[in-house]
Short mmCIF file of C-alpha atoms and ligand atoms in Angstrom, two decimals:
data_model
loop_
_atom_site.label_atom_id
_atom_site.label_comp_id
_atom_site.label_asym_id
_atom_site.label_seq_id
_atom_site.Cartn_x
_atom_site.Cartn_y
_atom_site.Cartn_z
CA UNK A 250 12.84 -4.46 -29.88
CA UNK A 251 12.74 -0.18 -29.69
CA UNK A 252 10.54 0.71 -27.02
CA UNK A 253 9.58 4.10 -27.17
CA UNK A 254 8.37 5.03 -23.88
CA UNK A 255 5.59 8.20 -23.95
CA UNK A 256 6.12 10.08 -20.76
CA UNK A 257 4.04 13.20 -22.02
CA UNK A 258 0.93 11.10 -22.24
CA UNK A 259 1.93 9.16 -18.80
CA UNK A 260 2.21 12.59 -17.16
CA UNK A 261 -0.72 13.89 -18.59
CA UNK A 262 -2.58 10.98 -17.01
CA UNK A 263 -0.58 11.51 -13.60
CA UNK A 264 -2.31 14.85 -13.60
CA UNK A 265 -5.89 13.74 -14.14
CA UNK A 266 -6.01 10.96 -12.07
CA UNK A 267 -5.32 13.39 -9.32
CA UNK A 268 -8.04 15.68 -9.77
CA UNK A 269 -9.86 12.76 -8.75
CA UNK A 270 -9.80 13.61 -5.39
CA UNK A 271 -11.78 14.93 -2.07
CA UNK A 272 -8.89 17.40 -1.17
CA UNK A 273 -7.61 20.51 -2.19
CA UNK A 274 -4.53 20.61 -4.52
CA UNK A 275 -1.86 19.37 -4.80
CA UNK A 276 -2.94 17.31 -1.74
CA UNK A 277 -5.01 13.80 -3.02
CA UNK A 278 -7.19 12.07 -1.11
CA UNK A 279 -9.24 9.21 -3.05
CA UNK A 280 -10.85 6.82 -0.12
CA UNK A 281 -11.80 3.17 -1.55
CA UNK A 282 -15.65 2.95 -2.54
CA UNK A 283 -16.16 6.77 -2.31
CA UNK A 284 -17.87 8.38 -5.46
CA UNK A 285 -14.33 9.90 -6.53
CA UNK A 286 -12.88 6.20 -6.73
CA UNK A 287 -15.39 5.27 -8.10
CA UNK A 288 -14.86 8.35 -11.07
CA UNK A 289 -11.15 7.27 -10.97
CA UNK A 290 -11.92 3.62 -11.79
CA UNK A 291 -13.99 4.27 -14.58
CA UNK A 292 -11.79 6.83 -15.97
CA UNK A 293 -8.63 4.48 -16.00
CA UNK A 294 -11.08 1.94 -17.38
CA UNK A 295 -12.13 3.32 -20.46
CA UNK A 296 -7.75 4.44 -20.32
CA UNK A 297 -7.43 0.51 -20.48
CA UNK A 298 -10.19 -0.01 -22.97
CA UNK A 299 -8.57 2.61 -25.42
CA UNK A 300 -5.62 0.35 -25.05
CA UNK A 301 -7.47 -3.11 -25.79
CA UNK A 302 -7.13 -4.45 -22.69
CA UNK A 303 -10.01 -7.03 -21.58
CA UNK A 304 -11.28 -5.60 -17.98
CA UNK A 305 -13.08 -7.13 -15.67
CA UNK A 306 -13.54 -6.26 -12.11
CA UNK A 307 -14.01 -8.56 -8.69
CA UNK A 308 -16.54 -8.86 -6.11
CA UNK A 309 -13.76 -6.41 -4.04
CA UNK A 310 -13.03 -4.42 -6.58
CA UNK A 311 -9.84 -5.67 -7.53
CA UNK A 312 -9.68 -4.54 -11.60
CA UNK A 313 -7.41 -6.63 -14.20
CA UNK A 314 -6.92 -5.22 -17.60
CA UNK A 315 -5.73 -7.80 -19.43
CA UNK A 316 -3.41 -8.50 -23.02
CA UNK A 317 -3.99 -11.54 -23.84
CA UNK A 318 -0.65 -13.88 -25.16
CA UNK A 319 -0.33 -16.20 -27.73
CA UNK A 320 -1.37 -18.89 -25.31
CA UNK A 321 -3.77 -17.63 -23.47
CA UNK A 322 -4.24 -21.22 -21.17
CA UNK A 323 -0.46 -20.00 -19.53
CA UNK A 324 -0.38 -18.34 -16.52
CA UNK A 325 -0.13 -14.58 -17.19
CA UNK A 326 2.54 -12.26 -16.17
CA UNK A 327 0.73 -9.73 -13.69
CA UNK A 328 2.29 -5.50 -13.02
CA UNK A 329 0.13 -3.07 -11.25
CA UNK A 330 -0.32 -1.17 -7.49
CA UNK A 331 -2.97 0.63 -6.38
CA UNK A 332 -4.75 3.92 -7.30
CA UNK A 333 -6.69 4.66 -3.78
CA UNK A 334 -4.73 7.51 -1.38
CA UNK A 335 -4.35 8.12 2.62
CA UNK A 336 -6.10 11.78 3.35
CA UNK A 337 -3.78 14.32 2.50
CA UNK A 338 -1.44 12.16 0.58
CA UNK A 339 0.16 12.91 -3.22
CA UNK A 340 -0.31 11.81 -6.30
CA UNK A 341 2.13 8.99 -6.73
CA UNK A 342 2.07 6.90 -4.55
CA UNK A 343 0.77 3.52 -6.02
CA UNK A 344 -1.19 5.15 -9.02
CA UNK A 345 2.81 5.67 -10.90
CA UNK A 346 2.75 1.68 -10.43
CA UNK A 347 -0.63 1.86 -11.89
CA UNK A 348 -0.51 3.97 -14.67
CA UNK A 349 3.52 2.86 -15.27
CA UNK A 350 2.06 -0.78 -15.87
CA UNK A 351 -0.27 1.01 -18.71
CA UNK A 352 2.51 2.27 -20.32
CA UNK A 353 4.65 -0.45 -20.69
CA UNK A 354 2.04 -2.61 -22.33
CA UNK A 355 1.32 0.20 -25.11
CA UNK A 356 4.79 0.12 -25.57
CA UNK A 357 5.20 -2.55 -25.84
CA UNK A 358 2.53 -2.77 -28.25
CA UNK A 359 3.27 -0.03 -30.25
CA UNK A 360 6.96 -1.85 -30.72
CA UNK A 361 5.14 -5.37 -31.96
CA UNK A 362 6.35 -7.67 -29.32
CA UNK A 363 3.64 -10.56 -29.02
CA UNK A 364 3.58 -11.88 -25.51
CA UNK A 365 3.13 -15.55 -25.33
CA UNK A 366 2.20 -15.49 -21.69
CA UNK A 367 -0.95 -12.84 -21.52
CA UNK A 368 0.55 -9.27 -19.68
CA UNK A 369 -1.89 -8.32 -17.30
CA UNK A 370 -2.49 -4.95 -15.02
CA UNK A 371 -4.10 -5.87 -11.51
CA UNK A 372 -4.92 -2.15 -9.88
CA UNK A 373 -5.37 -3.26 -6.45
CA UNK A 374 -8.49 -2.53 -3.81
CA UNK A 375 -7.90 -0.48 -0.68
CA UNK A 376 -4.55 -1.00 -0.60
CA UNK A 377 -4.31 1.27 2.33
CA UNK A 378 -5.62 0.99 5.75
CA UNK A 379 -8.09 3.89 5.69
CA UNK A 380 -11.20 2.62 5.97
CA UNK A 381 -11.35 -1.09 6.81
CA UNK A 382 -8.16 -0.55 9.06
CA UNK A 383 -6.55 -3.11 7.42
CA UNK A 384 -4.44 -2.60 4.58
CA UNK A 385 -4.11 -4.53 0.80
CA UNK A 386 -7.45 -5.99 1.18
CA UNK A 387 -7.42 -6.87 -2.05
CA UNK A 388 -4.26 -8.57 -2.49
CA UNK A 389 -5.08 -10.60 0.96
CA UNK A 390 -8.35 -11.95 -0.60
CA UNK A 391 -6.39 -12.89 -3.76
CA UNK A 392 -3.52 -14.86 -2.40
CA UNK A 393 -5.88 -16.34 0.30
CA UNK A 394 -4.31 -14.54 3.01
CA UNK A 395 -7.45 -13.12 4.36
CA UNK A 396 -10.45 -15.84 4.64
CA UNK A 397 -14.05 -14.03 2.72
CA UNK A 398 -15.15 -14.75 6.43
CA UNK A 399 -13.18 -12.30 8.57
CA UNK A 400 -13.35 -9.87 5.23
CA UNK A 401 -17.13 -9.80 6.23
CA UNK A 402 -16.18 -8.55 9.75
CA UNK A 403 -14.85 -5.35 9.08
CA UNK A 404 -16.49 -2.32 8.86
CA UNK A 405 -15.53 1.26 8.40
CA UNK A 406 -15.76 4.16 10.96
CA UNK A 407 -19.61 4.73 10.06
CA UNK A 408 -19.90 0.42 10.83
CA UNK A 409 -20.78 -0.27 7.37
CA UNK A 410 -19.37 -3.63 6.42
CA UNK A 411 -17.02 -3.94 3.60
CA UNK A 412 -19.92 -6.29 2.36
CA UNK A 413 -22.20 -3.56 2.55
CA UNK A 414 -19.58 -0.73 1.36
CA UNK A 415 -18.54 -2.72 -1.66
CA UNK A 416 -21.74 -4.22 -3.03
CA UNK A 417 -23.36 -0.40 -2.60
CA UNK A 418 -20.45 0.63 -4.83
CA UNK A 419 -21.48 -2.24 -7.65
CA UNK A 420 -19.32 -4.90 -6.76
CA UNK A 421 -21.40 -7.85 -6.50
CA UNK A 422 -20.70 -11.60 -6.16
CA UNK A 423 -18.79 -13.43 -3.00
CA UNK A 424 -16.03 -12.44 -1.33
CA UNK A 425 -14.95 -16.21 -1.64
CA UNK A 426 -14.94 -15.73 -5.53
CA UNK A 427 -11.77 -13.06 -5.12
CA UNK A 428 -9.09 -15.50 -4.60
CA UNK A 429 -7.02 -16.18 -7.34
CA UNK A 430 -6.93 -20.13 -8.76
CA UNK A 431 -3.31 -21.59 -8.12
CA UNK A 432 -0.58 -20.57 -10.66
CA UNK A 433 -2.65 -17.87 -11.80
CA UNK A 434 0.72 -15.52 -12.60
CA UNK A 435 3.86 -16.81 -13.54
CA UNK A 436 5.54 -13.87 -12.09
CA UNK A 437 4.15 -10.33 -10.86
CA UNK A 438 5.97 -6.90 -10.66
CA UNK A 439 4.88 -3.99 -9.18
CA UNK A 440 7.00 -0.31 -9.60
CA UNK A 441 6.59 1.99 -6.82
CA UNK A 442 8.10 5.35 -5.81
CA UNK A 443 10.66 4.37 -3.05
CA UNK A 444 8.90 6.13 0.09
CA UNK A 445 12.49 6.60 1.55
CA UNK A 446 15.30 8.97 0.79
CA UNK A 447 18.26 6.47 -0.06
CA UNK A 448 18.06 6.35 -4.18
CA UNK A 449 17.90 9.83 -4.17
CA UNK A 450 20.98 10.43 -1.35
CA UNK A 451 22.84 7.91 -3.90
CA UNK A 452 21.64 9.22 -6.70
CA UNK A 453 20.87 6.02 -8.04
CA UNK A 454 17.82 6.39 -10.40
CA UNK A 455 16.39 2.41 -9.80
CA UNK A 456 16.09 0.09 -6.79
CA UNK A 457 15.36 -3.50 -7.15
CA UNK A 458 13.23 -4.66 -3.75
CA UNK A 459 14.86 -7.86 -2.64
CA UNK A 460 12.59 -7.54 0.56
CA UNK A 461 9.41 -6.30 1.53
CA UNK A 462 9.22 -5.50 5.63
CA UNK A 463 7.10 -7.60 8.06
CA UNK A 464 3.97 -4.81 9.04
CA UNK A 465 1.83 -4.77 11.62
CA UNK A 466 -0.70 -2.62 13.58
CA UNK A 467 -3.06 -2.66 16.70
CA UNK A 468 -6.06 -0.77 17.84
CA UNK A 469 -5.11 0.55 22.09
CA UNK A 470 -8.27 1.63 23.85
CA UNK A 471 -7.81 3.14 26.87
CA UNK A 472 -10.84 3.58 29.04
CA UNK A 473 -10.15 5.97 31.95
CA UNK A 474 -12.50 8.22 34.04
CA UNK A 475 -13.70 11.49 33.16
CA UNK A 476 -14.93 14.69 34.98
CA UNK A 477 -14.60 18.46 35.50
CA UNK A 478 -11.10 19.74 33.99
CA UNK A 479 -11.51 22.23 37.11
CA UNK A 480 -12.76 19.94 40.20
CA UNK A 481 -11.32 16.66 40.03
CA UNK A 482 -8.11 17.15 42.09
CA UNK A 483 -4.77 15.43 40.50
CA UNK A 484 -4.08 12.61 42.75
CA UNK A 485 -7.83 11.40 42.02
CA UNK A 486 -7.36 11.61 37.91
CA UNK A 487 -7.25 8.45 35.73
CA UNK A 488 -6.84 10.38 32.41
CA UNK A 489 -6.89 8.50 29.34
CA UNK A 490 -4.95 10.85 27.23
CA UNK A 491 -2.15 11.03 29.84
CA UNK A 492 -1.97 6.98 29.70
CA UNK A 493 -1.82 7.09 25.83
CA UNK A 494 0.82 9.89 26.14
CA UNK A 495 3.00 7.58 28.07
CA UNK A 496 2.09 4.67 25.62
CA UNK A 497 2.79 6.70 22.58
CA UNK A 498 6.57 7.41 23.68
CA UNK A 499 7.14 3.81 24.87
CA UNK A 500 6.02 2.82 21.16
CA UNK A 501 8.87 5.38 20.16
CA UNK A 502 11.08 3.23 22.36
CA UNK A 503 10.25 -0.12 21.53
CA UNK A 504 11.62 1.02 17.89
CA UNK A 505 14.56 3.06 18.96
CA UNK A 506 15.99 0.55 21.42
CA UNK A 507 16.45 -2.05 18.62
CA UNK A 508 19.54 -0.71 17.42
CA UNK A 509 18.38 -1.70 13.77
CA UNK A 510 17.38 0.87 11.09
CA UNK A 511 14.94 -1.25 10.18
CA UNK A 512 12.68 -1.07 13.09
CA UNK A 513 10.10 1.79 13.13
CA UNK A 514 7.39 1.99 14.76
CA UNK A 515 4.24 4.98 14.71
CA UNK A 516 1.26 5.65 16.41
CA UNK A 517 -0.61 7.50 13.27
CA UNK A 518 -4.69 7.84 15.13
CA UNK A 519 -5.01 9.54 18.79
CA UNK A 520 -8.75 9.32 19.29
CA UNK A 521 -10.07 11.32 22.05
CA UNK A 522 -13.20 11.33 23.58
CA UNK A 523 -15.25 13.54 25.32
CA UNK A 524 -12.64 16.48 23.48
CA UNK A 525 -13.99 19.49 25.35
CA UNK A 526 -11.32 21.58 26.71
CA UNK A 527 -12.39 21.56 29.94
CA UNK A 528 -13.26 17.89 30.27
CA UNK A 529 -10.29 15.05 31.70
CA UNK A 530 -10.39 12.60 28.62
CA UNK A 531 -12.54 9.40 29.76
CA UNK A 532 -11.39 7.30 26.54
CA UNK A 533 -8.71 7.40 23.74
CA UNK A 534 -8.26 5.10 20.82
CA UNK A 535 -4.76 4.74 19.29
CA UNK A 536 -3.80 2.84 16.32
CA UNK A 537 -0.09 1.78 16.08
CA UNK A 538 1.87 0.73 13.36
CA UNK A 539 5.16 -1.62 13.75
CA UNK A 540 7.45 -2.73 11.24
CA UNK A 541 10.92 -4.45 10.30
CA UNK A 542 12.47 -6.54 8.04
CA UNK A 543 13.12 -8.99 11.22
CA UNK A 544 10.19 -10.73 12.22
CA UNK A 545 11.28 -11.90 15.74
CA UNK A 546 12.53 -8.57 16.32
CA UNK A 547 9.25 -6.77 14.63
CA UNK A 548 6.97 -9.61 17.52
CA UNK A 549 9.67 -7.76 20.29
CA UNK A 550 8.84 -4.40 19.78
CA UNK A 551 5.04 -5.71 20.04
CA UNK A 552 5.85 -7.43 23.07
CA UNK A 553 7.61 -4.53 24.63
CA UNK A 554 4.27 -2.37 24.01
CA UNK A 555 2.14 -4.96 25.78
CA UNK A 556 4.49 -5.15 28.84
CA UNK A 557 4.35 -1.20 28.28
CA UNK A 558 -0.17 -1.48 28.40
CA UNK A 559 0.24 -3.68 31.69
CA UNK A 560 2.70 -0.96 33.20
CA UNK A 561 0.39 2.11 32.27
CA UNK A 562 -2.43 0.60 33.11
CA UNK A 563 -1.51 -0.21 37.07
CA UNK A 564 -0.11 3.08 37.35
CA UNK A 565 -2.22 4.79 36.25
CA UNK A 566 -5.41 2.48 37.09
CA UNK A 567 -7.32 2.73 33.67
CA UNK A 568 -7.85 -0.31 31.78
CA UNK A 569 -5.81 -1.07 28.51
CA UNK A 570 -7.23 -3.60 25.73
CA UNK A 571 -4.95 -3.78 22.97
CA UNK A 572 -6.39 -5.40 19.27
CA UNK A 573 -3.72 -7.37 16.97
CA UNK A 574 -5.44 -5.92 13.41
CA UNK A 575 -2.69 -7.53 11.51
CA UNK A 576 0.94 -9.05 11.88
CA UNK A 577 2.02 -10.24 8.56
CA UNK A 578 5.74 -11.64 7.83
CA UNK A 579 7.98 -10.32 5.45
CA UNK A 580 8.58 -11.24 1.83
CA UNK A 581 11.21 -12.18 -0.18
CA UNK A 582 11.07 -11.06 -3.60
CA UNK A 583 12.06 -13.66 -6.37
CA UNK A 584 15.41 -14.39 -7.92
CA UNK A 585 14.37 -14.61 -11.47
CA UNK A 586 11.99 -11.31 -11.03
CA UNK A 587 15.24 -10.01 -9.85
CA UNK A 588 17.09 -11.35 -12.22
CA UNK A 589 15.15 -10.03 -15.04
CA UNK A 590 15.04 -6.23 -13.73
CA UNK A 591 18.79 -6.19 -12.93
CA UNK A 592 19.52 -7.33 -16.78
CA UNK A 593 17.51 -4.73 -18.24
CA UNK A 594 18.89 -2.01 -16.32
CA UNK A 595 22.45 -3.24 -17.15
CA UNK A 596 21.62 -3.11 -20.78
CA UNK A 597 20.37 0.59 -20.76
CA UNK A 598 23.47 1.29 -18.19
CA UNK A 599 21.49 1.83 -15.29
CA UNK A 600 22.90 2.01 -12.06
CA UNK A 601 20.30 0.11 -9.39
CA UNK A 602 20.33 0.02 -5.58
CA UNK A 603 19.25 -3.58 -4.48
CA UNK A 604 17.15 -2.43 -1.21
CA UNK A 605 14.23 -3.35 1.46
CA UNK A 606 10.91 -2.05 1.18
CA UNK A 607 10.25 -0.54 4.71
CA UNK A 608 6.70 0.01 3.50
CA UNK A 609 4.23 -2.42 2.70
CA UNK A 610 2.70 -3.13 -0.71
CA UNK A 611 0.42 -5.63 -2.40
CA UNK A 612 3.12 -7.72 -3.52
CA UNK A 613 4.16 -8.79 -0.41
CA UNK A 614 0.58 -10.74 -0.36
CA UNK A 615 1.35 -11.64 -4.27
CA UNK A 616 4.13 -13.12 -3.59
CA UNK A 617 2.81 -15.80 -0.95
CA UNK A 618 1.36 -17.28 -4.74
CA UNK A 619 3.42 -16.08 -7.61
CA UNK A 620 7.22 -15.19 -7.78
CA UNK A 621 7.15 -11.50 -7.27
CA UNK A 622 9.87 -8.44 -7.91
CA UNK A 623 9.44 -4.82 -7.38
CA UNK A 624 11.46 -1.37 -8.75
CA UNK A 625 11.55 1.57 -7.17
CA UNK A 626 11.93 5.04 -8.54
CA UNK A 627 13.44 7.57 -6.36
CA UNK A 628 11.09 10.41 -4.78
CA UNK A 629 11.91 13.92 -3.99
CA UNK A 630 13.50 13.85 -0.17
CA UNK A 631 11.98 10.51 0.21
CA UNK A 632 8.57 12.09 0.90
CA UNK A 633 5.38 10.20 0.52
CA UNK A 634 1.66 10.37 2.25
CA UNK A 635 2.21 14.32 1.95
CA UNK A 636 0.94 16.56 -1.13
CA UNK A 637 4.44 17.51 -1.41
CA UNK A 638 5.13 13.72 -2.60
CA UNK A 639 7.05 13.88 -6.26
CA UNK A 640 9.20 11.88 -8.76
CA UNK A 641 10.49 13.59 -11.79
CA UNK A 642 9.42 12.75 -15.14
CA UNK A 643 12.81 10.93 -16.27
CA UNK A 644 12.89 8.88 -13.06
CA UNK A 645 9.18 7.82 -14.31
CA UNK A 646 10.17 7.14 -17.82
CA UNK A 647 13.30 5.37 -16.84
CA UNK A 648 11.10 2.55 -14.20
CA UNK A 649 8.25 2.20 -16.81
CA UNK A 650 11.38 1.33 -19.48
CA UNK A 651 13.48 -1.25 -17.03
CA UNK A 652 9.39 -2.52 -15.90
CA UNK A 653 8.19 -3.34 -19.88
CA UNK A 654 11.64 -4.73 -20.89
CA UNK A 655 11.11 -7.15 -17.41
CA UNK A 656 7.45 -7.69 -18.49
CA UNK A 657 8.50 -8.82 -21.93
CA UNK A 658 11.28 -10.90 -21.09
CA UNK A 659 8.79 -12.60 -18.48
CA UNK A 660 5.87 -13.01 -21.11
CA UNK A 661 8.47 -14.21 -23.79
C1 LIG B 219 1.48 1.53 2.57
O1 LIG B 219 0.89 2.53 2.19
C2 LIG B 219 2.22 1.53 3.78
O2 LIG B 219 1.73 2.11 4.77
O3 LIG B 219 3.35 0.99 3.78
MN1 LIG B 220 0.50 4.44 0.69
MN1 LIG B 221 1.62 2.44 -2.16
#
């Protein structure tokens, strides 16, 4: 089998998919359910219709394009990621999974290989946190992670369900339809750029996930008192901003006094209300973000936040309410998803970095119900949810050749 990778028309589609966006260039932002994800599903649609794939979208919006093997009864052989993007983020993050996955099946179809085990691309819905403030909503409802009942709970900024929000967008039927019938996939692999600096520092051009990190984020909202910036005197203040300032650092701490690499921990949303300059904030929202490949150490550095909320809160005598959005474990990817990466890159000569994902990805829901394996290609000084994200084009070409070799020898 000669696969003939073609990186000019990958590229090419790299570049379009990111003018679908609601930011300047080369910045991308592409919120789930917004008319310019909506333009970018339908153009990588008709991108998987050109290739013969059979499409066909869930009630969340989840798409599979589908090749269908020699026995099409078998449990298929999923690849994919997802193509929507944080504000301000770049253009590869999840859509070189996407479009990567598109490749590899035209190449190999273009080569003859005849799967017997269908090949199929999932692109994933609202894989990030954005707008539901929950992330991989998609690959929750599919592996029955997330019950269609607390999907129907959350709503976006506005308060628009993601009933509402999804159905408006053309996605009809129940949320209880998403999840995925057992042994749907055999196996599932998902490419991604690495997020992190480490292939790059070793310039190693492929990194074979052999964990995915245990995430998890709360809402804080601190509700102090308000008043003139000017006449309320400083011994009689209960500023909410000044509680979440000393929250914020002990969120730095929690993470820092691990001793691990592994822990990190981020408080990403700083809410503030009234925000007039000469106004003592009344209330702040925060949203933090805590993960490690430990889970016992990842539930410490929650605990040491609440203990932190009890602290702040007598001190400084506003009330604290902390909201668990989600605290999911980690993942272990699969030996024989492994297995079958590591052998390709061996026979192209491919050095590989076997690593931990510190960021979170659909497969770490995909593989609570099908073995699951990632790659990573490096990215330029590890930069990612900036415009200034990049991979080069022979990093690309290289994790779309090691990702259709591993889909083949999979669907054999
Ligand atoms: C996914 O985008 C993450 O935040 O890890
Ligand atoms: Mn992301
Ligand atoms: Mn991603």
């Amino acid at each position: 089998m000669k696969l003939e990778i073609d990186g000019h028309r990958l590229l090419a589609e790299l570049e379009t998919l990111s003018t679908f966006s609601d930011a300047e260039p080369p910045a991308v932002t592409r919120v789930v359910f917004t008319p310019t994800d909506l333009q970018a599903r339908a153009w990588l649609i008709s991108r998987c219709d050109e290739a013969g794939l059979a499409v066909r979208q869930d009630a969340v919006g989840n798409v599979f394009a589908r090749w269908s093997g020699a026995d099409p009864a078998a449990p298929a052989v999923g690849t994919g990621s997802h193509i929507d993007a944080i504000p301000n983020a770049g253009k590869y993050d999840g859509v070189v999974g996407v479009l990567s996955g598109l490749e590899a099946m035209r190449a190999l179809q273009r080569c003859g290989f005849q799967p017997k085990h269908s090949i199929e691309l999932l692109v994933f819905a609202t894989e990030e946190p954005t707008r539901f403030g929950v992330g991989c909503l998609g690959s929750r409802l599919l592996s029955g992670s997330l019950t269609a009942e607390a999907a129907r709970q959350l709503r976006d900024r506005s308060g628009e369900s993601l009933d509402e929000v999804r159905q408006k967008a053309g996605f009809q039927g129940d949320l209880e339809s998403v999840e995925l019938p057992a042994g749907y996939y055999k196996a599932f692999v998902e490419l991604h750029i690495e997020q992190g600096p480490l292939l790059e520092r070793a310039e190693t051009p492929l990194g074979i996930v052999m964990k995915i990190a245990a995430p998890a984020s709360l809402r804080v909202s601190i509700e102090g008192a308000g008043g003139h910036a000017g006449g309320v005197l400083m011994p009689d203040r209960q500023d909410a901003l000044c509680s979440a300032a000393e929250l914020i650092l002990a969120v730095e701490s929690a993470a820092r006094s691990t001793g691990s690499t592994d822990s990190v921990a981020t408080v990403g949303i700083c809410e503030v209300f009234p925000g007039a300059v000469n106004s003592i904030p009344s209330r702040v929202r925060l949203t933090v973000d805590v993960r490690d490949t430990d889970l016992r150490r990842r539930d410490g550095m929650i605990e040491a936040l609440e203990s932190a909320l009890k602290t702040v809160s007598a001190k400084r005598h506003v009330s604290v309410l902390p909201e668990l959005l989600n605290a999911d474990a980690p993942a272990d990817c699969a030996l024989d998803v492994r297995a079958a990466l590591s052998d390709s890159c061996r026979r192209h000569g491919l050095p590989f970095l076997e690593m931990v994902s510190r960021a979170y990805h659909d497969s770490l829901f995909i593989s609570r119900i099908a073995p699951t394996g990632m790659l990573f290609i490096p990215c330029r000084n590890g930069y990612s949810h900036r415009p200034d994200e990049y991979a080069s084009p022979e990093d690309i070409a290289r994790g779309v050749l090691v990702l259709a070799e591993t889909l083949a020898t999979l669907a054999a």
